[in-house]
Amino acid sequence: MTDKKYPSHEVTGPDGKTFTVTPMEDYYCQERPQVQKSANAVVEKFFNWARANSLWIVGFGTGCGAIEMRPLRTPRFDAYRYGINWRATPRQSNLFIISGYLSVKTLKRAIRVYEQMQGPKYVLGLGSCTINGGMYWDSYNTVKRLDYYLPVDAYITGCMPRPESLLDGFEELKKIIMAGEANGANLYAEKFDWYKANQKKIIKNWDMPDYSW
Amino acid sequence: MNFDPMKIPWSLLGLFIVFCIGMFIRGFVPKITARVGKRIGIRIYQPWFDYVKNFSIQTSITHGYMFYLGPVFRLTGGIGMVLFMPLIHGSWYFSNFAFAGDMVLFLYLMFFGTLGMALGAGESGHPYSAIGVARGLAQVTVAEIPLVLAMLAVAAQHHTLSISQIVAAQQGGIAHWTMVTNPVATATGMLALLGSMMNSPFNVVLAPQEIPIGPPTEYHGTFLGILTTNRSIFPMAKIIFFMNIFFGGATNWAILILKGWLIYMWPVIVGVVFPRFRVDQSIRWFLKVPLLLGILAVALV
């Protein structure tokens, strides 16, 4: 966190009193994410069944692959019938689709969005770019391997994968969730320092809190 | 009002039945709108999945006391409306805690949740929440004016503010329903109903395309679970209220479900046919025909 950009400063309140404001400490929560313990095994299984059948995708297309998500809402593919829905706010979503290439500039936003989602949360890597950079393998500003920066639960390969592949990917993700193996949020909390080090290595202008609550 | 403690479990049972009907309708209505759009649509039991999922979210964040209380106030409004309204006419078990002036309380509780939500969403600090609540309050307020005029007309017609007595006065066939005896008030009420059922053309408040999700932008997990509980109870409470006031009430659950379903379909059909209004357009709309009809209804009684 750089304090140079947001230094402490004196502020005069409406009542005439002056006080010091340190933006990064006063406006943001500094706590680290915690590993969440699961409930009783039977209850957890029931919850996982509900979670798998209610995938709410955060409406944030990070790359060209986002165009393949739009047809899923049309009569031809109609993903709603599989319990898939799109939410306009990360707070209510539990699935983040990194759709295609992820530029370093977008990675910063993707991290903020991912951290604002409430666990258990899942990440789906869409397209070859999320696995090895794909056709952008030698680009100067594109992320090569997504799971260095965010915990990925499943990948959908192809360039571009068709909407059918996406539907198949959702079904695979559902199986992973129902088996109780989609622990991305806990992995992120466990290996928090490792993820942050990777993220800060490529994001040069890191001007946000370490974890965006 | 004679208070009988044995009414508490029966009222809670009635509340649970209303909640289940609401959950069913929340799956059924998107199915209809999907069919209109030539889609297959969600599974009819999808709201139950979403409901359990919301309560299974492990982490949550808060923005302060009022952020917690927002959904609680909202749910209080919905539950209060059901608990103080006679569900089944002539039934001791499902007459709930109806009393002489329950219509006034009902109109108050209808607004109460929205105000609580405004405070909660305001504390979240999210600009979309604030814009959504401002739009919602503007629209609900303006839809409330013709609704109150229609209620005044019905109350003056039957010389009472008790929902039970209004239902009792309508018994004995369709010719005694307010729909027939006071058609102007019924028309006003049904137009006002459109404004608060969160269907097109009056759903700009919650529209993801306009302001992402609106008032509940910051609400997640259990908070959202409480809000969705209310989204099942609150519209059903309004529908049952309209059934009681205008359409003769219900003497058993089958009639309640049938009439409730038919009344619910009115905003849904209007919604799939007409495109969405902006807030300023909907305010102007409510201040034209429904308001004039409302004044006419009061003048005619």
mmCIF file of N, CA and C in Angstrom, chain B residues 103-200:
data_model
loop_
_atom_site.group_PDB
_atom_site.id
_atom_site.type_symbol
_atom_site.label_atom_id
_atom_site.label_comp_id
_atom_site.label_asym_id
_atom_site.label_seq_id
_atom_site.Cartn_x
_atom_site.Cartn_y
_atom_site.Cartn_z
ATOM 1 N N MET B 103 -56.782 -1.489 8.699
ATOM 2 C CA MET B 103 -56.482 -0.967 7.364
ATOM 3 C C MET B 103 -55.450 0.161 7.436
ATOM 4 N N VAL B 104 -55.559 0.994 8.464
ATOM 5 C CA VAL B 104 -54.615 2.104 8.624
ATOM 6 C C VAL B 104 -53.225 1.555 8.922
ATOM 7 N N LEU B 105 -53.190 0.565 9.837
ATOM 8 C CA LEU B 105 -51.913 -0.052 10.177
ATOM 9 C C LEU B 105 -51.282 -0.688 8.939
ATOM 10 N N PHE B 106 -52.126 -1.304 8.136
ATOM 11 C CA PHE B 106 -51.644 -1.976 6.936
ATOM 12 C C PHE B 106 -50.987 -0.976 5.984
ATOM 13 N N LEU B 107 -51.657 0.155 5.783
ATOM 14 C CA LEU B 107 -51.090 1.175 4.889
ATOM 15 C C LEU B 107 -49.776 1.707 5.443
ATOM 16 N N TYR B 108 -49.693 1.762 6.777
ATOM 17 C CA TYR B 108 -48.459 2.235 7.403
ATOM 18 C C TYR B 108 -47.330 1.219 7.189
ATOM 19 N N LEU B 109 -47.651 -0.075 7.446
ATOM 20 C CA LEU B 109 -46.617 -1.104 7.339
ATOM 21 C C LEU B 109 -46.131 -1.265 5.894
ATOM 22 N N MET B 110 -47.008 -0.953 4.953
ATOM 23 C CA MET B 110 -46.623 -1.049 3.556
ATOM 24 C C MET B 110 -45.451 -0.110 3.261
ATOM 25 N N PHE B 111 -45.429 1.022 3.936
ATOM 26 C CA PHE B 111 -44.385 2.020 3.715
ATOM 27 C C PHE B 111 -43.193 1.818 4.647
ATOM 28 N N PHE B 112 -43.458 1.195 5.774
ATOM 29 C CA PHE B 112 -42.460 1.066 6.840
ATOM 30 C C PHE B 112 -41.178 0.391 6.349
ATOM 31 N N GLY B 113 -41.353 -0.729 5.629
ATOM 32 C CA GLY B 113 -40.199 -1.490 5.163
ATOM 33 C C GLY B 113 -39.322 -0.685 4.231
ATOM 34 N N THR B 114 -39.955 0.063 3.344
ATOM 35 C CA THR B 114 -39.203 0.871 2.382
ATOM 36 C C THR B 114 -38.366 1.922 3.103
ATOM 37 N N LEU B 115 -38.946 2.509 4.138
ATOM 38 C CA LEU B 115 -38.204 3.534 4.888
ATOM 39 C C LEU B 115 -37.032 2.912 5.633
ATOM 40 N N GLY B 116 -37.264 1.752 6.249
ATOM 41 C CA GLY B 116 -36.184 1.057 6.949
ATOM 42 C C GLY B 116 -35.058 0.711 5.995
ATOM 43 N N MET B 117 -35.466 0.244 4.824
ATOM 44 C CA MET B 117 -34.490 -0.123 3.796
ATOM 45 C C MET B 117 -33.697 1.104 3.359
ATOM 46 N N ALA B 118 -34.372 2.262 3.309
ATOM 47 C CA ALA B 118 -33.683 3.483 2.896
ATOM 48 C C ALA B 118 -32.569 3.812 3.885
ATOM 49 N N LEU B 119 -32.858 3.651 5.186
ATOM 50 C CA LEU B 119 -31.832 3.944 6.190
ATOM 51 C C LEU B 119 -30.679 2.953 6.086
ATOM 52 N N GLY B 120 -31.019 1.658 5.926
ATOM 53 C CA GLY B 120 -29.987 0.621 5.856
ATOM 54 C C GLY B 120 -29.129 0.766 4.622
ATOM 55 N N ALA B 121 -29.784 0.945 3.485
ATOM 56 C CA ALA B 121 -29.037 1.064 2.236
ATOM 57 C C ALA B 121 -28.235 2.357 2.230
ATOM 58 N N GLY B 122 -28.767 3.387 2.882
ATOM 59 C CA GLY B 122 -28.027 4.640 2.962
ATOM 60 C C GLY B 122 -26.734 4.466 3.732
ATOM 61 N N GLU B 123 -26.773 3.660 4.804
ATOM 62 C CA GLU B 123 -25.565 3.487 5.605
ATOM 63 C C GLU B 123 -24.504 2.662 4.889
ATOM 64 N N SER B 124 -24.934 1.844 3.907
ATOM 65 C CA SER B 124 -23.942 1.054 3.177
ATOM 66 C C SER B 124 -22.977 1.966 2.427
ATOM 67 N N GLY B 125 -23.372 3.207 2.174
ATOM 68 C CA GLY B 125 -22.479 4.169 1.547
ATOM 69 C C GLY B 125 -22.317 3.975 0.060
ATOM 70 N N HIS B 126 -23.027 3.020 -0.504
ATOM 71 C CA HIS B 126 -22.886 2.786 -1.934
ATOM 72 C C HIS B 126 -23.776 3.760 -2.699
ATOM 73 N N PRO B 127 -23.239 4.507 -3.653
ATOM 74 C CA PRO B 127 -24.084 5.496 -4.349
ATOM 75 C C PRO B 127 -25.271 4.870 -5.073
ATOM 76 N N TYR B 128 -25.105 3.657 -5.620
ATOM 77 C CA TYR B 128 -26.223 3.010 -6.317
ATOM 78 C C TYR B 128 -27.363 2.705 -5.358
ATOM 79 N N SER B 129 -27.004 2.328 -4.114
ATOM 80 C CA SER B 129 -28.040 2.082 -3.112
ATOM 81 C C SER B 129 -28.845 3.346 -2.870
ATOM 82 N N ALA B 130 -28.119 4.455 -2.686
ATOM 83 C CA ALA B 130 -28.799 5.715 -2.387
ATOM 84 C C ALA B 130 -29.691 6.140 -3.546
ATOM 85 N N ILE B 131 -29.178 6.002 -4.778
ATOM 86 C CA ILE B 131 -29.992 6.384 -5.944
ATOM 87 C C ILE B 131 -31.210 5.467 -6.029
ATOM 88 N N GLY B 132 -30.977 4.159 -5.824
ATOM 89 C CA GLY B 132 -32.073 3.195 -5.906
ATOM 90 C C GLY B 132 -33.159 3.490 -4.893
ATOM 91 N N VAL B 133 -32.742 3.797 -3.658
ATOM 92 C CA VAL B 133 -33.726 4.071 -2.610
ATOM 93 C C VAL B 133 -34.486 5.365 -2.908
ATOM 94 N N ALA B 134 -33.757 6.372 -3.398
ATOM 95 C CA ALA B 134 -34.433 7.637 -3.719
ATOM 96 C C ALA B 134 -35.495 7.410 -4.789
ATOM 97 N N ARG B 135 -35.131 6.623 -5.812
ATOM 98 C CA ARG B 135 -36.104 6.319 -6.869
ATOM 99 C C ARG B 135 -37.258 5.504 -6.328
ATOM 100 N N GLY B 136 -36.921 4.496 -5.497
ATOM 101 C CA GLY B 136 -37.961 3.627 -4.945
ATOM 102 C C GLY B 136 -38.943 4.409 -4.103
ATOM 103 N N LEU B 137 -38.411 5.277 -3.232
ATOM 104 C CA LEU B 137 -39.294 6.043 -2.353
ATOM 105 C C LEU B 137 -40.173 6.983 -3.167
ATOM 106 N N ALA B 138 -39.583 7.625 -4.190
ATOM 107 C CA ALA B 138 -40.369 8.541 -5.017
ATOM 108 C C ALA B 138 -41.525 7.794 -5.668
ATOM 109 N N GLN B 139 -41.209 6.603 -6.187
ATOM 110 C CA GLN B 139 -42.238 5.856 -6.918
ATOM 111 C C GLN B 139 -43.307 5.294 -5.979
ATOM 112 N N VAL B 140 -42.851 4.735 -4.840
ATOM 113 C CA VAL B 140 -43.828 4.174 -3.894
ATOM 114 C C VAL B 140 -44.725 5.272 -3.344
ATOM 115 N N THR B 141 -44.126 6.432 -3.040
ATOM 116 C CA THR B 141 -44.921 7.532 -2.487
ATOM 117 C C THR B 141 -46.017 7.939 -3.453
ATOM 118 N N VAL B 142 -45.641 8.061 -4.731
ATOM 119 C CA VAL B 142 -46.610 8.563 -5.694
ATOM 120 C C VAL B 142 -47.657 7.489 -6.024
ATOM 121 N N ALA B 143 -47.274 6.203 -5.913
ATOM 122 C CA ALA B 143 -48.260 5.141 -6.128
ATOM 123 C C ALA B 143 -49.193 5.022 -4.932
ATOM 124 N N GLU B 144 -48.699 5.481 -3.780
ATOM 125 C CA GLU B 144 -49.480 5.388 -2.547
ATOM 126 C C GLU B 144 -50.669 6.358 -2.560
ATOM 127 N N ILE B 145 -50.524 7.474 -3.288
ATOM 128 C CA ILE B 145 -51.582 8.496 -3.263
ATOM 129 C C ILE B 145 -52.895 7.939 -3.828
ATOM 130 N N PRO B 146 -52.897 7.391 -5.066
ATOM 131 C CA PRO B 146 -54.153 6.799 -5.540
ATOM 132 C C PRO B 146 -54.614 5.625 -4.690
ATOM 133 N N LEU B 147 -53.640 4.857 -4.137
ATOM 134 C CA LEU B 147 -54.025 3.708 -3.308
ATOM 135 C C LEU B 147 -54.792 4.172 -2.070
ATOM 136 N N VAL B 148 -54.268 5.211 -1.406
ATOM 137 C CA VAL B 148 -54.939 5.706 -0.201
ATOM 138 C C VAL B 148 -56.310 6.267 -0.560
ATOM 139 N N LEU B 149 -56.404 6.951 -1.702
ATOM 140 C CA LEU B 149 -57.711 7.479 -2.128
ATOM 141 C C LEU B 149 -58.704 6.334 -2.342
ATOM 142 N N ALA B 150 -58.218 5.250 -2.978
ATOM 143 C CA ALA B 150 -59.102 4.100 -3.196
ATOM 144 C C ALA B 150 -59.534 3.495 -1.868
ATOM 145 N N MET B 151 -58.583 3.392 -0.911
ATOM 146 C CA MET B 151 -58.912 2.828 0.408
ATOM 147 C C MET B 151 -59.921 3.709 1.137
ATOM 148 N N LEU B 152 -59.731 5.036 1.026
ATOM 149 C CA LEU B 152 -60.675 5.957 1.672
ATOM 150 C C LEU B 152 -62.065 5.771 1.087
ATOM 151 N N ALA B 153 -62.115 5.597 -0.249
ATOM 152 C CA ALA B 153 -63.421 5.411 -0.895
ATOM 153 C C ALA B 153 -64.098 4.143 -0.372
ATOM 154 N N VAL B 154 -63.310 3.046 -0.265
ATOM 155 C CA VAL B 154 -63.886 1.783 0.211
ATOM 156 C C VAL B 154 -64.301 1.908 1.682
ATOM 157 N N ALA B 155 -63.436 2.566 2.482
ATOM 158 C CA ALA B 155 -63.752 2.728 3.905
ATOM 159 C C ALA B 155 -65.015 3.555 4.086
ATOM 160 N N ALA B 156 -65.169 4.607 3.279
ATOM 161 C CA ALA B 156 -66.359 5.445 3.382
ATOM 162 C C ALA B 156 -67.598 4.684 2.916
ATOM 163 N N GLN B 157 -67.415 3.848 1.907
ATOM 164 C CA GLN B 157 -68.546 3.070 1.381
ATOM 165 C C GLN B 157 -69.086 2.097 2.430
ATOM 166 N N HIS B 158 -68.149 1.423 3.156
ATOM 167 C CA HIS B 158 -68.563 0.423 4.136
ATOM 168 C C HIS B 158 -68.624 0.973 5.561
ATOM 169 N N HIS B 159 -68.300 2.256 5.748
ATOM 170 C CA HIS B 159 -68.309 2.911 7.062
ATOM 171 C C HIS B 159 -67.440 2.184 8.072
ATOM 172 N N THR B 160 -66.284 1.680 7.656
ATOM 173 C CA THR B 160 -65.404 1.011 8.608
ATOM 174 C C THR B 160 -63.967 1.043 8.098
ATOM 175 N N LEU B 161 -63.010 0.934 9.068
ATOM 176 C CA LEU B 161 -61.595 0.816 8.710
ATOM 177 C C LEU B 161 -61.087 -0.588 9.025
ATOM 178 N N SER B 162 -61.996 -1.504 9.300
ATOM 179 C CA SER B 162 -61.607 -2.868 9.635
ATOM 180 C C SER B 162 -61.683 -3.732 8.377
ATOM 181 N N ILE B 163 -60.578 -4.414 8.075
ATOM 182 C CA ILE B 163 -60.563 -5.261 6.881
ATOM 183 C C ILE B 163 -61.596 -6.380 7.025
ATOM 184 N N SER B 164 -61.689 -6.955 8.240
ATOM 185 C CA SER B 164 -62.637 -8.063 8.455
ATOM 186 C C SER B 164 -64.059 -7.632 8.106
ATOM 187 N N GLN B 165 -64.443 -6.413 8.548
ATOM 188 C CA GLN B 165 -65.821 -5.965 8.300
ATOM 189 C C GLN B 165 -66.050 -5.662 6.822
ATOM 190 N N ILE B 166 -64.992 -5.178 6.156
ATOM 191 C CA ILE B 166 -65.132 -4.922 4.712
ATOM 192 C C ILE B 166 -65.332 -6.243 3.978
ATOM 193 N N VAL B 167 -64.584 -7.288 4.405
ATOM 194 C CA VAL B 167 -64.746 -8.610 3.783
ATOM 195 C C VAL B 167 -66.150 -9.142 4.078
ATOM 196 N N ALA B 168 -66.565 -8.972 5.329
ATOM 197 C CA ALA B 168 -67.886 -9.489 5.712
ATOM 198 C C ALA B 168 -68.981 -8.825 4.891
ATOM 199 N N ALA B 169 -68.825 -7.521 4.615
ATOM 200 C CA ALA B 169 -69.839 -6.795 3.852
ATOM 201 C C ALA B 169 -69.918 -7.263 2.403
ATOM 202 N N GLN B 170 -68.851 -7.950 1.946
ATOM 203 C CA GLN B 170 -68.840 -8.364 0.537
ATOM 204 C C GLN B 170 -69.317 -9.798 0.344
ATOM 205 N N GLN B 171 -69.662 -10.483 1.422
ATOM 206 C CA GLN B 171 -70.064 -11.883 1.279
ATOM 207 C C GLN B 171 -71.435 -11.984 0.607
ATOM 208 N N GLY B 172 -71.709 -13.138 -0.003
ATOM 209 C CA GLY B 172 -73.018 -13.366 -0.599
ATOM 210 C C GLY B 172 -73.023 -13.234 -2.110
ATOM 211 N N GLY B 173 -71.896 -13.523 -2.731
ATOM 212 C CA GLY B 173 -71.889 -13.539 -4.197
ATOM 213 C C GLY B 173 -71.119 -12.380 -4.792
ATOM 214 N N ILE B 174 -70.835 -12.553 -6.078
ATOM 215 C CA ILE B 174 -69.959 -11.600 -6.770
ATOM 216 C C ILE B 174 -70.603 -10.210 -6.850
ATOM 217 N N ALA B 175 -71.921 -10.136 -6.793
ATOM 218 C CA ALA B 175 -72.603 -8.839 -6.903
ATOM 219 C C ALA B 175 -72.319 -7.951 -5.696
ATOM 220 N N HIS B 176 -71.865 -8.559 -4.578
ATOM 221 C CA HIS B 176 -71.579 -7.759 -3.387
ATOM 222 C C HIS B 176 -70.131 -7.319 -3.299
ATOM 223 N N TRP B 177 -69.288 -7.819 -4.210
ATOM 224 C CA TRP B 177 -67.870 -7.457 -4.132
ATOM 225 C C TRP B 177 -67.697 -5.965 -4.409
ATOM 226 N N THR B 178 -66.659 -5.381 -3.804
ATOM 227 C CA THR B 178 -66.363 -3.957 -4.059
ATOM 228 C C THR B 178 -66.092 -3.736 -5.540
ATOM 229 N N MET B 179 -65.544 -4.774 -6.181
ATOM 230 C CA MET B 179 -65.267 -4.678 -7.611
ATOM 231 C C MET B 179 -66.520 -4.266 -8.395
ATOM 232 N N VAL B 180 -67.695 -4.771 -7.938
ATOM 233 C CA VAL B 180 -68.954 -4.462 -8.612
ATOM 234 C C VAL B 180 -69.611 -3.230 -8.002
ATOM 235 N N THR B 181 -69.587 -3.149 -6.661
ATOM 236 C CA THR B 181 -70.298 -2.045 -6.008
ATOM 237 C C THR B 181 -69.536 -0.729 -6.104
ATOM 238 N N ASN B 182 -68.213 -0.803 -6.258
ATOM 239 C CA ASN B 182 -67.424 0.424 -6.353
ATOM 240 C C ASN B 182 -66.317 0.247 -7.395
ATOM 241 N N PRO B 183 -66.681 0.166 -8.666
ATOM 242 C CA PRO B 183 -65.677 -0.145 -9.701
ATOM 243 C C PRO B 183 -64.593 0.914 -9.847
ATOM 244 N N VAL B 184 -64.926 2.182 -9.573
ATOM 245 C CA VAL B 184 -63.923 3.241 -9.755
ATOM 246 C C VAL B 184 -62.792 3.073 -8.740
ATOM 247 N N ALA B 185 -63.172 2.789 -7.483
ATOM 248 C CA ALA B 185 -62.151 2.585 -6.449
ATOM 249 C C ALA B 185 -61.305 1.358 -6.777
ATOM 250 N N THR B 186 -61.954 0.302 -7.286
ATOM 251 C CA THR B 186 -61.215 -0.907 -7.638
ATOM 252 C C THR B 186 -60.211 -0.630 -8.745
ATOM 253 N N ALA B 187 -60.657 0.115 -9.762
ATOM 254 C CA ALA B 187 -59.752 0.446 -10.869
ATOM 255 C C ALA B 187 -58.559 1.249 -10.363
ATOM 256 N N THR B 188 -58.836 2.221 -9.473
ATOM 257 C CA THR B 188 -57.741 3.027 -8.909
ATOM 258 C C THR B 188 -56.762 2.146 -8.152
ATOM 259 N N GLY B 189 -57.325 1.276 -7.305
ATOM 260 C CA GLY B 189 -56.468 0.395 -6.500
ATOM 261 C C GLY B 189 -55.617 -0.506 -7.364
ATOM 262 N N MET B 190 -56.215 -1.066 -8.419
ATOM 263 C CA MET B 190 -55.466 -1.991 -9.268
ATOM 264 C C MET B 190 -54.373 -1.272 -10.047
ATOM 265 N N LEU B 191 -54.613 -0.003 -10.422
ATOM 266 C CA LEU B 191 -53.557 0.760 -11.099
ATOM 267 C C LEU B 191 -52.444 1.100 -10.111
ATOM 268 N N ALA B 192 -52.845 1.406 -8.864
ATOM 269 C CA ALA B 192 -51.831 1.717 -7.848
ATOM 270 C C ALA B 192 -51.009 0.474 -7.522
ATOM 271 N N LEU B 193 -51.652 -0.692 -7.607
ATOM 272 C CA LEU B 193 -50.943 -1.952 -7.307
ATOM 273 C C LEU B 193 -49.757 -2.144 -8.248
ATOM 274 N N LEU B 194 -49.930 -1.726 -9.496
ATOM 275 C CA LEU B 194 -48.851 -1.892 -10.472
ATOM 276 C C LEU B 194 -47.558 -1.232 -9.985
ATOM 277 N N GLY B 195 -47.720 -0.109 -9.274
ATOM 278 C CA GLY B 195 -46.554 0.676 -8.890
ATOM 279 C C GLY B 195 -45.695 0.041 -7.830
ATOM 280 N N SER B 196 -46.251 -0.904 -7.082
ATOM 281 C CA SER B 196 -45.470 -1.439 -5.969
ATOM 282 C C SER B 196 -45.172 -2.921 -6.115
ATOM 283 N N MET B 197 -45.454 -3.518 -7.276
ATOM 284 C CA MET B 197 -45.222 -4.954 -7.406
ATOM 285 C C MET B 197 -43.902 -5.283 -8.090
ATOM 286 N N MET B 198 -43.083 -4.271 -8.366
ATOM 287 C CA MET B 198 -41.752 -4.490 -8.931
ATOM 288 C C MET B 198 -41.781 -5.257 -10.252
ATOM 289 N N ASN B 199 -42.813 -4.988 -11.028
ATOM 290 C CA ASN B 199 -42.840 -5.521 -12.383
ATOM 291 C C ASN B 199 -42.749 -4.344 -13.338
ATOM 292 N N SER B 200 -42.305 -4.623 -14.574
ATOM 293 C CA SER B 200 -42.321 -3.594 -15.583
ATOM 294 C C SER B 200 -43.769 -3.092 -15.717
#
